[in-house]
Coordinates of C-alpha atoms in Angstrom, one line a residue:
M1 CA 0.0 0.0 0.0
E2 CA 1.5 3.4 -1.1
F3 CA -1.2 5.5 0.7
G4 CA 0.4 7.7 3.3
K5 CA 3.9 6.8 2.4
V6 CA 6.7 9.1 3.6
S7 CA 10.4 9.0 3.4
E8 CA 12.3 7.0 6.1
D9 CA 13.9 10.3 7.3
E10 CA 10.5 11.7 8.2
L11 CA 9.3 8.7 10.3
D12 CA 11.0 9.7 13.6
A13 CA 9.4 13.2 13.5
I14 CA 5.8 11.9 13.2
D15 CA 3.5 11.8 16.2
F16 CA 2.1 8.2 15.9
S17 CA 0.0 8.4 19.1
L18 CA -3.6 7.4 18.5
P19 CA -6.4 9.9 19.0
K20 CA -8.3 10.0 22.3
E21 CA -11.3 7.7 22.5
P22 CA -14.3 9.3 20.8
A23 CA -17.2 9.8 23.1
A24 CA -19.6 8.3 20.5
N25 CA -17.9 4.9 20.8
K26 CA -19.9 4.4 24.0
L27 CA -23.0 4.3 21.8
V28 CA -21.8 0.9 20.4
L29 CA -19.7 -0.6 23.1
T30 CA -21.6 -2.0 26.1
G31 CA -18.9 -1.4 28.7
K32 CA -18.8 -5.1 29.4
K33 CA -16.4 -7.6 27.9
A34 CA -17.9 -9.8 25.2
K35 CA -17.8 -13.5 26.2
H36 CA -16.2 -14.8 23.0
P37 CA -14.9 -12.0 20.8
K38 CA -13.8 -13.0 17.3
I39 CA -10.3 -11.9 16.3
Y40 CA -8.9 -12.2 12.8
I41 CA -5.4 -11.3 11.7
G42 CA -4.3 -11.2 8.1
C43 CA -2.6 -9.5 5.2
A44 CA -3.9 -7.9 2.0
K45 CA -2.6 -10.6 -0.5
W46 CA -1.5 -14.2 -0.3
G47 CA 0.4 -14.1 -3.6
R48 CA 3.8 -12.8 -2.2
K49 CA 6.7 -14.5 -3.8
E50 CA 9.0 -12.9 -1.2
W51 CA 7.4 -15.3 1.4
I52 CA 8.7 -18.4 -0.5
G53 CA 11.3 -20.0 1.8
K54 CA 10.0 -17.9 4.7
L55 CA 6.3 -18.9 5.1
Y56 CA 5.8 -21.0 2.0
P57 CA 8.0 -24.0 1.2
K58 CA 10.6 -23.5 -1.5
G59 CA 9.2 -24.4 -4.9
T60 CA 5.6 -23.4 -4.0
K61 CA 3.7 -22.4 -7.1
D62 CA 1.5 -19.4 -7.4
A63 CA -1.6 -21.7 -7.6
N64 CA -0.7 -23.1 -4.2
F65 CA -0.1 -19.8 -2.3
L66 CA -3.5 -19.6 -0.8
E67 CA -3.4 -23.1 0.7
Q68 CA -0.2 -22.2 2.3
Y69 CA -1.4 -18.8 3.5
V70 CA -4.4 -20.2 5.4
K71 CA -1.9 -22.2 7.6
H72 CA -0.5 -18.9 9.0
Y73 CA -3.4 -16.5 9.1
N74 CA -7.1 -16.7 9.7
S75 CA -8.2 -13.9 7.4
I76 CA -7.3 -12.0 4.2
E77 CA -8.1 -8.5 3.2
L78 CA -9.1 -9.5 -0.3
N79 CA -7.8 -6.8 -2.6
A80 CA -8.1 -9.0 -5.7
T81 CA -11.9 -8.3 -5.9
H82 CA -11.1 -4.5 -6.2
Y83 CA -9.7 -5.1 -9.7
Q84 CA -12.0 -7.7 -11.1
V85 CA -15.5 -9.0 -10.5
Y86 CA -15.2 -12.7 -9.8
G87 CA -18.0 -15.1 -10.4
P88 CA -19.2 -17.8 -8.1
A89 CA -17.0 -20.5 -9.7
A90 CA -13.8 -18.7 -8.9
I91 CA -14.9 -17.7 -5.4
S92 CA -15.9 -21.2 -4.5
K93 CA -12.4 -22.5 -5.4
W94 CA -10.8 -20.0 -3.0
A95 CA -13.4 -20.8 -0.3
A96 CA -12.5 -24.5 -0.7
K97 CA -8.9 -23.8 0.4
A98 CA -10.3 -22.7 3.8
K99 CA -12.6 -25.7 4.3
G100 CA -12.9 -26.7 7.9
L101 CA -11.1 -23.6 9.2
D102 CA -12.4 -20.5 11.0
F103 CA -11.1 -18.3 8.1
K104 CA -12.6 -15.1 6.7
F105 CA -12.2 -13.5 3.3
C106 CA -12.9 -9.8 3.5
P107 CA -13.5 -8.7 -0.1
K108 CA -12.9 -5.2 -1.3
V109 CA -15.7 -3.6 -3.5
P110 CA -14.6 -3.4 -7.2
Q111 CA -13.0 -0.1 -8.2
I112 CA -15.4 0.2 -11.1
I113 CA -18.0 0.9 -8.4
S114 CA -15.9 2.7 -5.8
H115 CA -13.6 4.8 -7.8
Y116 CA -14.9 5.2 -11.3
S117 CA -18.7 5.5 -11.2
S118 CA -19.5 8.3 -8.8
F119 CA -22.1 5.7 -7.7
N120 CA -24.2 6.2 -10.9
N121 CA -25.8 3.2 -12.6
V122 CA -24.0 0.6 -10.4
D123 CA -26.9 -1.7 -9.4
A124 CA -26.0 -4.4 -12.0
V125 CA -22.3 -4.6 -11.2
T126 CA -23.0 -4.5 -7.5
T127 CA -25.3 -7.4 -7.8
S128 CA -22.7 -9.4 -9.8
F129 CA -20.1 -8.7 -7.2
L130 CA -22.3 -9.7 -4.4
E131 CA -23.5 -12.9 -6.2
G132 CA -19.9 -13.9 -6.6
I133 CA -18.7 -13.3 -3.0
L134 CA -21.7 -15.1 -1.5
E135 CA -20.0 -18.3 -2.6
F136 CA -17.5 -17.8 0.3
K137 CA -20.5 -18.9 2.4
E138 CA -19.4 -19.3 6.0
H139 CA -16.0 -17.9 5.1
L140 CA -17.3 -14.5 4.0
G141 CA -16.2 -11.8 6.4
P142 CA -16.9 -8.1 6.2
I143 CA -17.1 -6.4 2.8
F144 CA -15.2 -3.1 2.6
L145 CA -15.9 -0.1 0.4
Q146 CA -13.0 2.3 -0.1
V147 CA -13.7 5.5 -1.9
S148 CA -10.8 7.4 -3.5
E149 CA -8.8 10.3 -2.1
R150 CA -10.5 12.5 -4.6
Y151 CA -14.0 11.6 -3.4
S152 CA -14.9 14.5 -1.2
P153 CA -17.9 15.1 1.1
A154 CA -19.3 17.4 -1.6
Q155 CA -20.5 14.1 -3.2
R156 CA -21.6 12.5 0.1
D157 CA -25.3 12.3 -0.9
K158 CA -24.6 9.8 -3.7
L159 CA -22.4 7.8 -1.4
Y160 CA -25.0 7.7 1.4
N161 CA -27.7 6.7 -1.0
Y162 CA -25.5 3.8 -2.3
L163 CA -24.8 2.7 1.3
R164 CA -28.6 2.7 1.9
S165 CA -29.1 0.4 -1.1
L166 CA -26.8 -2.3 0.2
P167 CA -28.3 -5.5 1.7
I168 CA -28.6 -5.3 5.5
D169 CA -27.9 -9.0 6.0
L170 CA -24.2 -8.5 5.0
Q171 CA -21.6 -6.6 7.0
F172 CA -20.0 -3.6 5.3
F173 CA -17.3 -1.2 6.3
L174 CA -16.4 2.1 4.7
E175 CA -13.0 3.7 4.2
V176 CA -12.9 7.4 3.2
R177 CA -9.7 9.3 2.5
H178 CA -10.3 12.8 1.3
P179 CA -9.1 15.2 4.1
D180 CA -12.4 17.1 4.3
W181 CA -14.1 14.1 5.8
F182 CA -12.0 14.6 8.9
A183 CA -11.3 18.3 8.9
D184 CA -14.9 19.6 9.0
K185 CA -16.4 18.7 12.4
T186 CA -19.9 18.8 11.1
I187 CA -19.2 16.5 8.2
H188 CA -17.1 14.2 10.4
K189 CA -20.0 13.8 12.8
E190 CA -22.6 13.4 10.0
L191 CA -20.5 10.6 8.4
F192 CA -20.1 8.5 11.5
D193 CA -23.7 9.1 12.6
T194 CA -24.8 7.9 9.2
L195 CA -22.7 4.8 9.3
R196 CA -24.0 4.1 12.8
S197 CA -27.6 4.4 11.7
L198 CA -27.0 2.0 8.8
N199 CA -25.0 -0.6 10.9
I200 CA -22.0 0.0 8.7
G201 CA -18.5 -0.1 10.1
A202 CA -15.8 2.6 9.7
V203 CA -12.4 1.4 8.5
L204 CA -9.5 2.6 10.5
T205 CA -6.3 3.2 8.4
D206 CA -3.1 3.8 10.3
T207 CA -0.5 5.1 7.9
A208 CA 2.4 7.5 8.5
G209 CA 1.5 10.3 6.2
R210 CA -2.3 10.5 6.9
R211 CA -2.8 10.4 10.6
D212 CA -6.4 11.7 10.3
C213 CA -7.4 8.3 8.8
A214 CA -6.7 6.7 12.2
H215 CA -9.8 8.4 13.6
M216 CA -10.7 5.7 16.2
E217 CA -14.4 6.0 15.5
L218 CA -16.4 2.8 16.1
T219 CA -19.9 2.8 14.5
I220 CA -20.6 -0.8 15.3
P221 CA -19.1 -3.1 17.9
K222 CA -16.6 -4.4 15.4
A223 CA -13.3 -2.9 14.2
F224 CA -11.6 -3.2 10.8
I225 CA -8.0 -1.9 11.0
R226 CA -5.6 -1.4 8.1
Y227 CA -2.2 -1.0 9.6
V228 CA 0.6 0.2 7.3
G229 CA 4.1 -0.4 8.5
N230 CA 7.4 0.8 7.2
S231 CA 9.6 -2.3 6.7
L232 CA 10.3 -2.9 10.4
H233 CA 11.4 0.6 11.2
P234 CA 11.6 1.0 15.0
T235 CA 8.3 3.0 15.0
D236 CA 6.5 0.0 13.6
Y237 CA 7.0 -1.7 17.0
T238 CA 6.1 1.3 19.2
R239 CA 3.0 1.9 17.0
T240 CA 1.9 -1.7 17.5
E241 CA 2.2 -1.3 21.2
E242 CA -0.1 1.7 21.0
W243 CA -2.6 -0.4 19.2
I244 CA -2.4 -3.2 21.8
K245 CA -3.4 -0.7 24.5
R246 CA -6.4 0.5 22.5
L247 CA -7.5 -3.0 21.5
K248 CA -7.4 -4.0 25.2
H249 CA -9.7 -1.0 26.0
W250 CA -12.1 -1.9 23.2
L251 CA -12.2 -5.7 24.1
D252 CA -12.7 -4.9 27.8
N253 CA -15.6 -2.7 26.8
G254 CA -17.5 -5.0 24.5
L255 CA -15.8 -5.1 21.1
Q256 CA -17.3 -8.2 19.4
E257 CA -15.1 -8.7 16.3
L258 CA -11.7 -7.4 15.3
Y259 CA -10.1 -7.6 11.9
Y260 CA -6.5 -6.4 11.8
F261 CA -4.8 -6.4 8.4
M262 CA -1.0 -5.9 8.2
H263 CA 0.3 -3.8 5.3
M264 CA 3.7 -2.7 4.3
H265 CA 4.9 -0.4 1.5
N266 CA 7.1 -3.4 0.9
E267 CA 5.1 -6.5 1.8
A268 CA 8.1 -8.7 2.2
T269 CA 8.3 -8.1 6.0
S270 CA 4.6 -8.1 6.9
P271 CA 4.9 -11.6 8.5
E272 CA 7.6 -10.4 10.9
L273 CA 5.5 -7.6 12.2
T274 CA 2.5 -9.9 12.4
V275 CA 4.5 -12.2 14.7
Y276 CA 5.3 -9.3 16.9
L277 CA 1.6 -8.2 17.0
V278 CA 0.3 -11.6 17.8
D279 CA 2.9 -12.2 20.5
K280 CA 2.0 -8.9 22.1
M281 CA -1.8 -9.6 21.8
N282 CA -1.4 -13.0 23.4
E283 CA 0.8 -11.6 26.2
E284 CA -1.1 -8.4 27.0
L285 CA -4.7 -9.5 26.2
G286 CA -4.6 -13.1 27.4
L287 CA -5.4 -14.5 24.0
K288 CA -4.2 -17.6 22.2
L289 CA -4.0 -16.4 18.6
K290 CA -2.0 -18.3 16.0
K291 CA 0.9 -16.5 14.3
P292 CA 2.9 -17.1 11.1
Q293 CA 5.4 -19.9 11.5
F294 CA 8.6 -19.4 9.7
I295 CA 10.2 -22.3 7.9
Q296 CA 13.0 -23.8 9.9
N297 CA 16.5 -22.6 8.9
S298 CA 14.9 -19.5 7.3
L299 CA 16.9 -16.3 7.8
F300 CA 14.0 -15.2 9.9

């Protein structure tokens, strides 16, 4: 992910602290710990050749990457669906790789809808997209809609109307990026109030160059975090520790589901930071999450 990328020289000067807890989060968190919160950790892609010899056995072919990926993670932020509408046949093949596992695919809405349509005349392609991903069946996680950095609140009525048209029996999350969504207090409140009223989640994107996108607003008792690291720079670890503190607060106060997706501008080292994250979560939050297992004799 290139969004929010800054030069390495700038990283030490950035304030990576997370915003204070929004008061409105109390509207969706009960204040009591959920009995069995669901926690899913993953990356954005399974097709990383840099992981051969690290996570995937040497000689692993592209066609076998997913069956290796599911051994290490319990979810995937599925960016593939952003670039192509896949039919049920293709989706069912992916779902079969996770058979018998508590694994969730979290498909991204196609860019033909989210970036290039202004939400005009998108009913047919939305139906095709949804018909395809329903083949994930029990492995279907939240669906996330990301609108482009150019999509400003000036066009929010079209966006809100589209959100109202979505089926209510599926879980959606929205990611906005234009700075005006966050800079204008009235628009900021309207956005999150609207999502709350529609039972749609708000994506939290933590990236160095756009701190406003780590807004900490929860509009449902579920969190969808897109964390963007910087190739194991020291700040990656201190930022992760900040997140552990916030996640503990949310889980102690009723968060029901957590989806945490690891991104890097260079995805080669995403597994290493995932291991650090999971170790800290297990230690600090009393969890027993699985983490990537590096191949013996790997450099890592």
